[in-house]
Amino acid sequence: MSISFDSEEIAQGPIPLVYRVFEAPIHEVSVCVGPTYGSESKWLEVAEFIEHYKLIGVRYFYFTVFNMNEYSRKIIDEYLRTGEIELTVIQAEYKTIDWQFHLLQINECHQRSKHHSKWVINVDIDERLVILDDKIKSVGSLLSGYDTVSEIGFAIRRIQKTEKLPEKYESDEQIISEMEFLKYNVSSPVTWDSCIITGRIKGIRGQLLMLNVDSETLDQFQKCFNMNTIFNNRMISSNISRHYRTSEKNILGSGWLTDPNYKNFSIVPEETKFAEKLKENMTCYRNGVKCMLLLFFLGLATMNTYSYWRDSQSGNTRITSMQPEVIVEQSPSSTSFQCPFESWNQVHSDSVPNENLHMEWIQNNISRRDNILESQIRLLSSFVYPDHISITTNSQRSYGQKVYCRYYNCLREEIYNSSYQSIFFPMNVIRCPRRIGIDAMYYHWTYLRYPDTVAEYVKNEIALFRQYRTTEKNPWIRMAD
């Protein structure tokens, strides 16, 4: 799939479809993890976050990375290897990535999790949902019985995080002493400000990061998106979210410490039983053998060199695609190769669901939130669902703009007379009808190495590459050449 802003112009290079034509979600509860960016090392935070949510029954995680240091990327690669996470990499033209990029992550992850997970917990990496009632064994059982509800809000405690995360692994004792769940316990009272939202994906048409909205605006948003949202007060005694919010001055400032909602701090220790299980998962011995996570940490400590390129070419590929009936289409190309496509890829539709309703919302500026930043538009992902295709982009200022969907076969040849005029809605999402024989898996990059710094904003990709051409620390440019 690709897009263009005029039906006659040359489209961007196409991106592959991501299969989402599932009859039922394959995951009950997953987590959409807020965007990862910044210079702070996050290897321990990533591991603690994943192991924490696994203990309450979550089995799948959607990560979005803007930039990350090489040491932290190793733990991400390890969880990719085990198949527990799905990773979206967004290359940005900005030297500094800040909280405004949450909007891209929220919409992209919503599209990625549709038809793939029944419930999705939307949290940043410093937010942990805790189940306090011993009778509730998992977040799945906590959410059971809410099949007519689209969103559930959980109350939150903000906990002061006063130090930076460790740069590298040193010892087992260091892991215990630096785990956020064990280290920090100066907490605010329970509040509904910035509460955690868990969404039932089937009942949600779009998501928006809301800051300081009044009740009337929120009510209008919920009506337009056909959302049944509950903020469940009776759940406070059985679960809560712990937000380990930094006390340092950063892009959001440290003014939250003087906010009236958070002025009465107290010591709230961790839940003892859960803490012991989490420590065991992070530094465990099983039958006299250290568990794989700790072995990996030890590997980080002893490794002097690490070649991503060697690992990425090792040929160790996970094959998870289905094997349905295959139909062969004769390609119009001069080559004798014929494009195969599966039985699920034989759907043609003439329009997009709810398109007229979306146009009405655009006219009323519903869900409009234009970022102050401008960016060269790049395609991120293309998800195929039973009745439409959604393309996500890195655009933050394209709300309501006309755009053309462009369709390609496995030879990256555009399918004749197949384009469709669509619109950006919400901010960075384009919905397109289905077409028969669209390429599903082709030229899919399984690894992208990050430059140590992100380039200053530039107007074209050639200039972006030129910034790194003079340094030997970035061998990925030779591959681009």
JSON list of C-alpha atoms in Angstrom, two decimals, residues 166-371:
[
{"chain": "A", "resi": 166, "resn": "PRO", "atom": "CA", "xyz": [21.21, 2.54, 35.82]},
{"chain": "A", "resi": 167, "resn": "GLU", "atom": "CA", "xyz": [23.20, 2.70, 32.59]},
{"chain": "A", "resi": 168, "resn": "LYS", "atom": "CA", "xyz": [24.32, -0.96, 32.55]},
{"chain": "A", "resi": 169, "resn": "TYR", "atom": "CA", "xyz": [23.96, -4.23, 34.42]},
{"chain": "A", "resi": 170, "resn": "GLU", "atom": "CA", "xyz": [26.48, -4.76, 37.23]},
{"chain": "A", "resi": 171, "resn": "SER", "atom": "CA", "xyz": [25.09, -7.41, 39.60]},
{"chain": "A", "resi": 172, "resn": "ASP", "atom": "CA", "xyz": [22.00, -9.22, 40.85]},
{"chain": "A", "resi": 173, "resn": "GLU", "atom": "CA", "xyz": [21.99, -6.94, 43.89]},
{"chain": "A", "resi": 174, "resn": "GLN", "atom": "CA", "xyz": [21.90, -3.90, 41.61]},
{"chain": "A", "resi": 175, "resn": "ILE", "atom": "CA", "xyz": [18.73, -5.19, 39.91]},
{"chain": "A", "resi": 176, "resn": "ILE", "atom": "CA", "xyz": [16.95, -5.51, 43.25]},
{"chain": "A", "resi": 177, "resn": "SER", "atom": "CA", "xyz": [18.11, -2.13, 44.52]},
{"chain": "A", "resi": 178, "resn": "GLU", "atom": "CA", "xyz": [17.20, -0.28, 41.30]},
{"chain": "A", "resi": 179, "resn": "MET", "atom": "CA", "xyz": [13.80, -1.83, 40.50]},
{"chain": "A", "resi": 180, "resn": "GLU", "atom": "CA", "xyz": [11.26, 1.00, 40.56]},
{"chain": "A", "resi": 181, "resn": "PHE", "atom": "CA", "xyz": [8.59, -1.13, 42.22]},
{"chain": "A", "resi": 182, "resn": "LEU", "atom": "CA", "xyz": [10.90, -1.77, 45.18]},
{"chain": "A", "resi": 183, "resn": "LYS", "atom": "CA", "xyz": [12.89, 1.46, 45.32]},
{"chain": "A", "resi": 184, "resn": "TYR", "atom": "CA", "xyz": [10.26, 4.22, 45.31]},
{"chain": "A", "resi": 185, "resn": "ASN", "atom": "CA", "xyz": [7.28, 4.53, 47.66]},
{"chain": "A", "resi": 186, "resn": "VAL", "atom": "CA", "xyz": [6.69, 8.27, 48.33]},
{"chain": "A", "resi": 187, "resn": "SER", "atom": "CA", "xyz": [3.18, 8.45, 46.93]},
{"chain": "A", "resi": 188, "resn": "SER", "atom": "CA", "xyz": [0.40, 10.92, 46.25]},
{"chain": "A", "resi": 189, "resn": "PRO", "atom": "CA", "xyz": [-3.20, 10.18, 47.25]},
{"chain": "A", "resi": 190, "resn": "VAL", "atom": "CA", "xyz": [-5.34, 8.19, 44.82]},
{"chain": "A", "resi": 191, "resn": "THR", "atom": "CA", "xyz": [-6.58, 10.43, 42.02]},
{"chain": "A", "resi": 192, "resn": "TRP", "atom": "CA", "xyz": [-8.49, 10.19, 38.74]},
{"chain": "A", "resi": 193, "resn": "ASP", "atom": "CA", "xyz": [-6.29, 12.81, 37.08]},
{"chain": "A", "resi": 194, "resn": "SER", "atom": "CA", "xyz": [-4.42, 11.16, 34.17]},
{"chain": "A", "resi": 195, "resn": "CYS", "atom": "CA", "xyz": [-6.09, 7.85, 34.98]},
{"chain": "A", "resi": 196, "resn": "ILE", "atom": "CA", "xyz": [-5.15, 4.67, 33.14]},
{"chain": "A", "resi": 197, "resn": "ILE", "atom": "CA", "xyz": [-7.52, 3.67, 30.34]},
{"chain": "A", "resi": 198, "resn": "THR", "atom": "CA", "xyz": [-8.12, 0.07, 29.35]},
{"chain": "A", "resi": 199, "resn": "GLY", "atom": "CA", "xyz": [-9.98, -0.27, 26.05]},
{"chain": "A", "resi": 200, "resn": "ARG", "atom": "CA", "xyz": [-12.04, -3.04, 24.50]},
{"chain": "A", "resi": 201, "resn": "ILE", "atom": "CA", "xyz": [-10.78, -2.57, 20.95]},
{"chain": "A", "resi": 202, "resn": "LYS", "atom": "CA", "xyz": [-13.92, -3.82, 19.19]},
{"chain": "A", "resi": 203, "resn": "GLY", "atom": "CA", "xyz": [-15.94, -1.00, 20.73]},
{"chain": "A", "resi": 204, "resn": "ILE", "atom": "CA", "xyz": [-13.54, 1.86, 19.96]},
{"chain": "A", "resi": 205, "resn": "ARG", "atom": "CA", "xyz": [-13.27, 3.67, 16.63]},
{"chain": "A", "resi": 206, "resn": "GLY", "atom": "CA", "xyz": [-10.45, 6.01, 17.53]},
{"chain": "A", "resi": 207, "resn": "GLN", "atom": "CA", "xyz": [-8.38, 7.26, 20.41]},
{"chain": "A", "resi": 208, "resn": "LEU", "atom": "CA", "xyz": [-7.16, 10.68, 21.44]},
{"chain": "A", "resi": 209, "resn": "LEU", "atom": "CA", "xyz": [-4.74, 11.90, 24.08]},
{"chain": "A", "resi": 210, "resn": "MET", "atom": "CA", "xyz": [-6.80, 14.37, 26.12]},
{"chain": "A", "resi": 211, "resn": "LEU", "atom": "CA", "xyz": [-5.17, 17.04, 28.22]},
{"chain": "A", "resi": 212, "resn": "ASN", "atom": "CA", "xyz": [-7.26, 19.37, 30.40]},
{"chain": "A", "resi": 213, "resn": "VAL", "atom": "CA", "xyz": [-10.58, 18.75, 28.65]},
{"chain": "A", "resi": 214, "resn": "ASP", "atom": "CA", "xyz": [-13.82, 19.73, 30.33]},
{"chain": "A", "resi": 215, "resn": "SER", "atom": "CA", "xyz": [-16.66, 17.29, 30.97]},
{"chain": "A", "resi": 216, "resn": "GLU", "atom": "CA", "xyz": [-18.77, 18.67, 28.11]},
{"chain": "A", "resi": 217, "resn": "THR", "atom": "CA", "xyz": [-15.97, 18.09, 25.58]},
{"chain": "A", "resi": 218, "resn": "LEU", "atom": "CA", "xyz": [-15.36, 14.59, 26.91]},
{"chain": "A", "resi": 219, "resn": "ASP", "atom": "CA", "xyz": [-19.07, 13.79, 26.68]},
{"chain": "A", "resi": 220, "resn": "GLN", "atom": "CA", "xyz": [-19.19, 15.01, 23.07]},
{"chain": "A", "resi": 221, "resn": "PHE", "atom": "CA", "xyz": [-16.15, 12.92, 22.19]},
{"chain": "A", "resi": 222, "resn": "GLN", "atom": "CA", "xyz": [-17.64, 9.76, 23.70]},
{"chain": "A", "resi": 223, "resn": "LYS", "atom": "CA", "xyz": [-20.97, 10.24, 21.89]},
{"chain": "A", "resi": 224, "resn": "CYS", "atom": "CA", "xyz": [-19.29, 10.82, 18.53]},
{"chain": "A", "resi": 225, "resn": "PHE", "atom": "CA", "xyz": [-17.09, 7.76, 18.91]},
{"chain": "A", "resi": 226, "resn": "ASN", "atom": "CA", "xyz": [-19.92, 5.58, 20.23]},
{"chain": "A", "resi": 227, "resn": "MET", "atom": "CA", "xyz": [-17.92, 4.82, 23.36]},
{"chain": "A", "resi": 228, "resn": "ASN", "atom": "CA", "xyz": [-19.33, 3.52, 26.62]},
{"chain": "A", "resi": 229, "resn": "THR", "atom": "CA", "xyz": [-16.73, 4.60, 29.19]},
{"chain": "A", "resi": 230, "resn": "ILE", "atom": "CA", "xyz": [-16.81, 3.84, 32.89]},
{"chain": "A", "resi": 231, "resn": "PHE", "atom": "CA", "xyz": [-14.54, 5.12, 35.63]},
{"chain": "A", "resi": 232, "resn": "ASN", "atom": "CA", "xyz": [-15.05, 2.29, 38.05]},
{"chain": "A", "resi": 233, "resn": "ASN", "atom": "CA", "xyz": [-15.00, 3.53, 41.64]},
{"chain": "A", "resi": 234, "resn": "ARG", "atom": "CA", "xyz": [-15.79, 0.12, 43.08]},
{"chain": "A", "resi": 235, "resn": "MET", "atom": "CA", "xyz": [-12.54, -1.19, 41.60]},
{"chain": "A", "resi": 236, "resn": "ILE", "atom": "CA", "xyz": [-10.35, 1.13, 43.68]},
{"chain": "A", "resi": 237, "resn": "SER", "atom": "CA", "xyz": [-10.10, -1.39, 46.51]},
{"chain": "A", "resi": 238, "resn": "SER", "atom": "CA", "xyz": [-9.04, -4.18, 44.13]},
{"chain": "A", "resi": 239, "resn": "ASN", "atom": "CA", "xyz": [-6.63, -2.44, 41.77]},
{"chain": "A", "resi": 240, "resn": "ILE", "atom": "CA", "xyz": [-4.67, 0.74, 41.30]},
{"chain": "A", "resi": 241, "resn": "SER", "atom": "CA", "xyz": [-2.03, 2.11, 38.95]},
{"chain": "A", "resi": 242, "resn": "ARG", "atom": "CA", "xyz": [1.36, 3.20, 40.26]},
{"chain": "A", "resi": 243, "resn": "HIS", "atom": "CA", "xyz": [2.93, 5.97, 38.14]},
{"chain": "A", "resi": 244, "resn": "TYR", "atom": "CA", "xyz": [6.65, 6.41, 38.82]},
{"chain": "A", "resi": 245, "resn": "ARG", "atom": "CA", "xyz": [6.81, 10.05, 37.76]},
{"chain": "A", "resi": 246, "resn": "THR", "atom": "CA", "xyz": [10.21, 11.71, 37.64]},
{"chain": "A", "resi": 247, "resn": "SER", "atom": "CA", "xyz": [10.80, 14.62, 39.98]},
{"chain": "A", "resi": 248, "resn": "GLU", "atom": "CA", "xyz": [13.43, 16.08, 37.64]},
{"chain": "A", "resi": 249, "resn": "LYS", "atom": "CA", "xyz": [12.79, 19.11, 35.48]},
{"chain": "A", "resi": 250, "resn": "ASN", "atom": "CA", "xyz": [11.99, 17.92, 31.97]},
{"chain": "A", "resi": 251, "resn": "ILE", "atom": "CA", "xyz": [9.82, 18.87, 28.99]},
{"chain": "A", "resi": 252, "resn": "LEU", "atom": "CA", "xyz": [6.69, 18.61, 31.15]},
{"chain": "A", "resi": 253, "resn": "GLY", "atom": "CA", "xyz": [8.36, 20.34, 34.08]},
{"chain": "A", "resi": 254, "resn": "SER", "atom": "CA", "xyz": [8.35, 19.22, 37.70]},
{"chain": "A", "resi": 255, "resn": "GLY", "atom": "CA", "xyz": [5.42, 21.42, 38.69]},
{"chain": "A", "resi": 256, "resn": "TRP", "atom": "CA", "xyz": [3.25, 18.37, 39.36]},
{"chain": "A", "resi": 257, "resn": "LEU", "atom": "CA", "xyz": [4.94, 18.11, 42.77]},
{"chain": "A", "resi": 258, "resn": "THR", "atom": "CA", "xyz": [3.19, 21.32, 43.88]},
{"chain": "A", "resi": 259, "resn": "ASP", "atom": "CA", "xyz": [-0.16, 20.49, 42.25]},
{"chain": "A", "resi": 260, "resn": "PRO", "atom": "CA", "xyz": [-2.95, 20.44, 44.90]},
{"chain": "A", "resi": 261, "resn": "ASN", "atom": "CA", "xyz": [-3.91, 16.92, 43.77]},
{"chain": "A", "resi": 262, "resn": "TYR", "atom": "CA", "xyz": [-0.49, 15.62, 44.80]},
{"chain": "A", "resi": 263, "resn": "LYS", "atom": "CA", "xyz": [0.58, 17.76, 47.75]},
{"chain": "A", "resi": 264, "resn": "ASN", "atom": "CA", "xyz": [-0.21, 15.26, 50.53]},
{"chain": "A", "resi": 265, "resn": "PHE", "atom": "CA", "xyz": [2.52, 12.67, 49.98]},
{"chain": "A", "resi": 266, "resn": "SER", "atom": "CA", "xyz": [2.88, 9.61, 52.17]},
{"chain": "A", "resi": 267, "resn": "ILE", "atom": "CA", "xyz": [4.89, 6.38, 52.29]},
{"chain": "A", "resi": 268, "resn": "VAL", "atom": "CA", "xyz": [3.01, 3.60, 50.51]},
{"chain": "A", "resi": 269, "resn": "PRO", "atom": "CA", "xyz": [5.09, 0.41, 50.44]},
{"chain": "A", "resi": 270, "resn": "GLU", "atom": "CA", "xyz": [4.89, -2.15, 47.67]},
{"chain": "A", "resi": 271, "resn": "GLU", "atom": "CA", "xyz": [2.51, -5.08, 47.88]},
{"chain": "A", "resi": 272, "resn": "THR", "atom": "CA", "xyz": [4.71, -7.72, 49.57]},
{"chain": "A", "resi": 273, "resn": "LYS", "atom": "CA", "xyz": [3.48, -10.89, 47.83]},
{"chain": "A", "resi": 274, "resn": "PHE", "atom": "CA", "xyz": [3.61, -9.32, 44.40]},
{"chain": "A", "resi": 275, "resn": "ALA", "atom": "CA", "xyz": [7.03, -7.79, 45.09]},
{"chain": "A", "resi": 276, "resn": "GLU", "atom": "CA", "xyz": [8.48, -11.20, 45.97]},
{"chain": "A", "resi": 277, "resn": "LYS", "atom": "CA", "xyz": [7.15, -12.73, 42.75]},
{"chain": "A", "resi": 278, "resn": "LEU", "atom": "CA", "xyz": [8.53, -9.85, 40.71]},
{"chain": "A", "resi": 279, "resn": "LYS", "atom": "CA", "xyz": [11.97, -10.15, 42.34]},
{"chain": "A", "resi": 280, "resn": "GLU", "atom": "CA", "xyz": [11.96, -13.87, 41.60]},
{"chain": "A", "resi": 281, "resn": "ASN", "atom": "CA", "xyz": [11.16, -13.26, 37.93]},
{"chain": "A", "resi": 282, "resn": "MET", "atom": "CA", "xyz": [13.90, -10.65, 37.61]},
{"chain": "A", "resi": 283, "resn": "THR", "atom": "CA", "xyz": [16.65, -12.61, 39.44]},
{"chain": "A", "resi": 284, "resn": "CYS", "atom": "CA", "xyz": [15.53, -16.21, 39.66]},
{"chain": "A", "resi": 285, "resn": "TYR", "atom": "CA", "xyz": [17.01, -19.66, 40.08]},
{"chain": "A", "resi": 286, "resn": "ARG", "atom": "CA", "xyz": [14.97, -22.64, 38.92]},
{"chain": "A", "resi": 287, "resn": "ASN", "atom": "CA", "xyz": [16.24, -26.13, 39.77]},
{"chain": "A", "resi": 288, "resn": "GLY", "atom": "CA", "xyz": [19.67, -24.65, 40.36]},
{"chain": "A", "resi": 289, "resn": "VAL", "atom": "CA", "xyz": [19.77, -22.94, 36.95]},
{"chain": "A", "resi": 290, "resn": "LYS", "atom": "CA", "xyz": [19.43, -19.20, 36.50]},
{"chain": "A", "resi": 291, "resn": "CYS", "atom": "CA", "xyz": [16.40, -18.20, 34.47]},
{"chain": "A", "resi": 292, "resn": "MET", "atom": "CA", "xyz": [16.87, -16.88, 30.94]},
{"chain": "A", "resi": 293, "resn": "LEU", "atom": "CA", "xyz": [16.28, -13.22, 31.82]},
{"chain": "A", "resi": 294, "resn": "LEU", "atom": "CA", "xyz": [19.12, -13.13, 34.34]},
{"chain": "A", "resi": 295, "resn": "LEU", "atom": "CA", "xyz": [21.37, -15.06, 31.98]},
{"chain": "A", "resi": 296, "resn": "PHE", "atom": "CA", "xyz": [20.69, -12.35, 29.46]},
{"chain": "A", "resi": 297, "resn": "PHE", "atom": "CA", "xyz": [21.63, -9.63, 31.96]},
{"chain": "A", "resi": 298, "resn": "LEU", "atom": "CA", "xyz": [24.88, -11.48, 32.69]},
{"chain": "A", "resi": 299, "resn": "GLY", "atom": "CA", "xyz": [25.52, -11.63, 28.97]},
{"chain": "A", "resi": 300, "resn": "LEU", "atom": "CA", "xyz": [25.13, -7.87, 28.77]},
{"chain": "A", "resi": 301, "resn": "ALA", "atom": "CA", "xyz": [27.72, -7.41, 31.48]},
{"chain": "A", "resi": 302, "resn": "THR", "atom": "CA", "xyz": [30.34, -9.62, 29.82]},
{"chain": "A", "resi": 303, "resn": "MET", "atom": "CA", "xyz": [29.79, -8.68, 26.19]},
{"chain": "A", "resi": 304, "resn": "ASN", "atom": "CA", "xyz": [32.41, -6.35, 24.72]},
{"chain": "A", "resi": 305, "resn": "THR", "atom": "CA", "xyz": [31.05, -6.31, 21.21]},
{"chain": "A", "resi": 306, "resn": "TYR", "atom": "CA", "xyz": [27.63, -6.96, 19.78]},
{"chain": "A", "resi": 307, "resn": "SER", "atom": "CA", "xyz": [26.90, -7.12, 16.06]},
{"chain": "A", "resi": 308, "resn": "TYR", "atom": "CA", "xyz": [23.30, -6.36, 15.17]},
{"chain": "A", "resi": 309, "resn": "TRP", "atom": "CA", "xyz": [24.01, -7.00, 11.51]},
{"chain": "A", "resi": 310, "resn": "ARG", "atom": "CA", "xyz": [25.31, -10.51, 12.18]},
{"chain": "A", "resi": 311, "resn": "ASP", "atom": "CA", "xyz": [22.27, -11.34, 14.30]},
{"chain": "A", "resi": 312, "resn": "SER", "atom": "CA", "xyz": [19.84, -9.85, 11.81]},
{"chain": "A", "resi": 313, "resn": "GLN", "atom": "CA", "xyz": [21.29, -12.08, 9.06]},
{"chain": "A", "resi": 314, "resn": "SER", "atom": "CA", "xyz": [21.41, -15.27, 11.12]},
{"chain": "A", "resi": 315, "resn": "GLY", "atom": "CA", "xyz": [18.34, -16.66, 9.39]},
{"chain": "A", "resi": 316, "resn": "ASN", "atom": "CA", "xyz": [16.53, -17.38, 12.67]},
{"chain": "A", "resi": 317, "resn": "THR", "atom": "CA", "xyz": [13.09, -16.31, 11.47]},
{"chain": "A", "resi": 318, "resn": "ARG", "atom": "CA", "xyz": [9.81, -16.89, 13.28]},
{"chain": "A", "resi": 319, "resn": "ILE", "atom": "CA", "xyz": [7.12, -17.97, 10.83]},
{"chain": "A", "resi": 320, "resn": "THR", "atom": "CA", "xyz": [3.68, -17.18, 12.20]},
{"chain": "A", "resi": 321, "resn": "SER", "atom": "CA", "xyz": [1.66, -16.70, 9.02]},
{"chain": "A", "resi": 322, "resn": "MET", "atom": "CA", "xyz": [-1.36, -18.86, 8.28]},
{"chain": "A", "resi": 323, "resn": "GLN", "atom": "CA", "xyz": [-1.33, -21.26, 5.34]},
{"chain": "A", "resi": 324, "resn": "PRO", "atom": "CA", "xyz": [-4.72, -20.91, 3.60]},
{"chain": "A", "resi": 325, "resn": "GLU", "atom": "CA", "xyz": [-5.58, -21.80, 0.02]},
{"chain": "A", "resi": 326, "resn": "VAL", "atom": "CA", "xyz": [-3.35, -19.97, -2.47]},
{"chain": "A", "resi": 327, "resn": "ILE", "atom": "CA", "xyz": [-4.60, -18.40, -5.69]},
{"chain": "A", "resi": 328, "resn": "VAL", "atom": "CA", "xyz": [-2.10, -17.42, -8.41]},
{"chain": "A", "resi": 329, "resn": "GLU", "atom": "CA", "xyz": [-2.54, -14.17, -10.33]},
{"chain": "A", "resi": 330, "resn": "GLN", "atom": "CA", "xyz": [-0.84, -13.58, -13.69]},
{"chain": "A", "resi": 331, "resn": "SER", "atom": "CA", "xyz": [1.38, -10.53, -13.41]},
{"chain": "A", "resi": 332, "resn": "PRO", "atom": "CA", "xyz": [1.27, -7.96, -16.23]},
{"chain": "A", "resi": 333, "resn": "SER", "atom": "CA", "xyz": [5.05, -7.63, -15.88]},
{"chain": "A", "resi": 334, "resn": "SER", "atom": "CA", "xyz": [7.43, -8.88, -18.54]},
{"chain": "A", "resi": 335, "resn": "THR", "atom": "CA", "xyz": [8.81, -11.43, -16.07]},
{"chain": "A", "resi": 336, "resn": "SER", "atom": "CA", "xyz": [7.32, -14.93, -15.93]},
{"chain": "A", "resi": 337, "resn": "PHE", "atom": "CA", "xyz": [6.96, -14.77, -12.15]},
{"chain": "A", "resi": 338, "resn": "GLN", "atom": "CA", "xyz": [3.37, -14.99, -10.93]},
{"chain": "A", "resi": 339, "resn": "CYS", "atom": "CA", "xyz": [2.16, -13.32, -7.74]},
{"chain": "A", "resi": 340, "resn": "PRO", "atom": "CA", "xyz": [0.57, -15.75, -5.28]},
{"chain": "A", "resi": 341, "resn": "PHE", "atom": "CA", "xyz": [-2.02, -14.47, -2.85]},
{"chain": "A", "resi": 342, "resn": "GLU", "atom": "CA", "xyz": [-3.99, -16.25, -0.16]},
{"chain": "A", "resi": 343, "resn": "SER", "atom": "CA", "xyz": [-7.73, -16.86, 0.02]},
{"chain": "A", "resi": 344, "resn": "TRP", "atom": "CA", "xyz": [-8.27, -14.12, 2.63]},
{"chain": "A", "resi": 345, "resn": "ASN", "atom": "CA", "xyz": [-6.81, -11.66, 0.12]},
{"chain": "A", "resi": 346, "resn": "GLN", "atom": "CA", "xyz": [-9.71, -12.02, -2.33]},
{"chain": "A", "resi": 347, "resn": "VAL", "atom": "CA", "xyz": [-11.92, -9.26, -0.94]},
{"chain": "A", "resi": 348, "resn": "HIS", "atom": "CA", "xyz": [-12.93, -6.15, -2.89]},
{"chain": "A", "resi": 349, "resn": "SER", "atom": "CA", "xyz": [-14.84, -3.25, -1.34]},
{"chain": "A", "resi": 350, "resn": "ASP", "atom": "CA", "xyz": [-15.92, 0.04, -2.89]},
{"chain": "A", "resi": 351, "resn": "SER", "atom": "CA", "xyz": [-15.94, 2.23, 0.21]},
{"chain": "A", "resi": 352, "resn": "VAL", "atom": "CA", "xyz": [-14.73, 2.59, 3.78]},
{"chain": "A", "resi": 353, "resn": "PRO", "atom": "CA", "xyz": [-17.02, 1.90, 6.79]},
{"chain": "A", "resi": 354, "resn": "ASN", "atom": "CA", "xyz": [-18.42, 5.04, 8.45]},
{"chain": "A", "resi": 355, "resn": "GLU", "atom": "CA", "xyz": [-16.79, 7.31, 5.87]},
{"chain": "A", "resi": 356, "resn": "ASN", "atom": "CA", "xyz": [-19.73, 9.74, 5.77]},
{"chain": "A", "resi": 357, "resn": "LEU", "atom": "CA", "xyz": [-19.74, 9.89, 9.57]},
{"chain": "A", "resi": 358, "resn": "HIS", "atom": "CA", "xyz": [-16.03, 10.68, 9.59]},
{"chain": "A", "resi": 359, "resn": "MET", "atom": "CA", "xyz": [-16.62, 13.50, 7.11]},
{"chain": "A", "resi": 360, "resn": "GLU", "atom": "CA", "xyz": [-19.29, 14.92, 9.42]},
{"chain": "A", "resi": 361, "resn": "TRP", "atom": "CA", "xyz": [-16.88, 14.80, 12.35]},
{"chain": "A", "resi": 362, "resn": "ILE", "atom": "CA", "xyz": [-14.18, 16.53, 10.31]},
{"chain": "A", "resi": 363, "resn": "GLN", "atom": "CA", "xyz": [-16.59, 19.34, 9.43]},
{"chain": "A", "resi": 364, "resn": "ASN", "atom": "CA", "xyz": [-17.23, 19.77, 13.17]},
{"chain": "A", "resi": 365, "resn": "ASN", "atom": "CA", "xyz": [-13.53, 19.43, 14.10]},
{"chain": "A", "resi": 366, "resn": "ILE", "atom": "CA", "xyz": [-14.26, 16.39, 16.25]},
{"chain": "A", "resi": 367, "resn": "SER", "atom": "CA", "xyz": [-11.04, 14.75, 17.49]},
{"chain": "A", "resi": 368, "resn": "ARG", "atom": "CA", "xyz": [-8.91, 17.44, 15.87]},
{"chain": "A", "resi": 369, "resn": "ARG", "atom": "CA", "xyz": [-5.52, 17.97, 17.47]},
{"chain": "A", "resi": 370, "resn": "ASP", "atom": "CA", "xyz": [-2.84, 19.46, 15.21]},
{"chain": "A", "resi": 371, "resn": "ASN", "atom": "CA", "xyz": [0.66, 19.25, 16.61]}
]
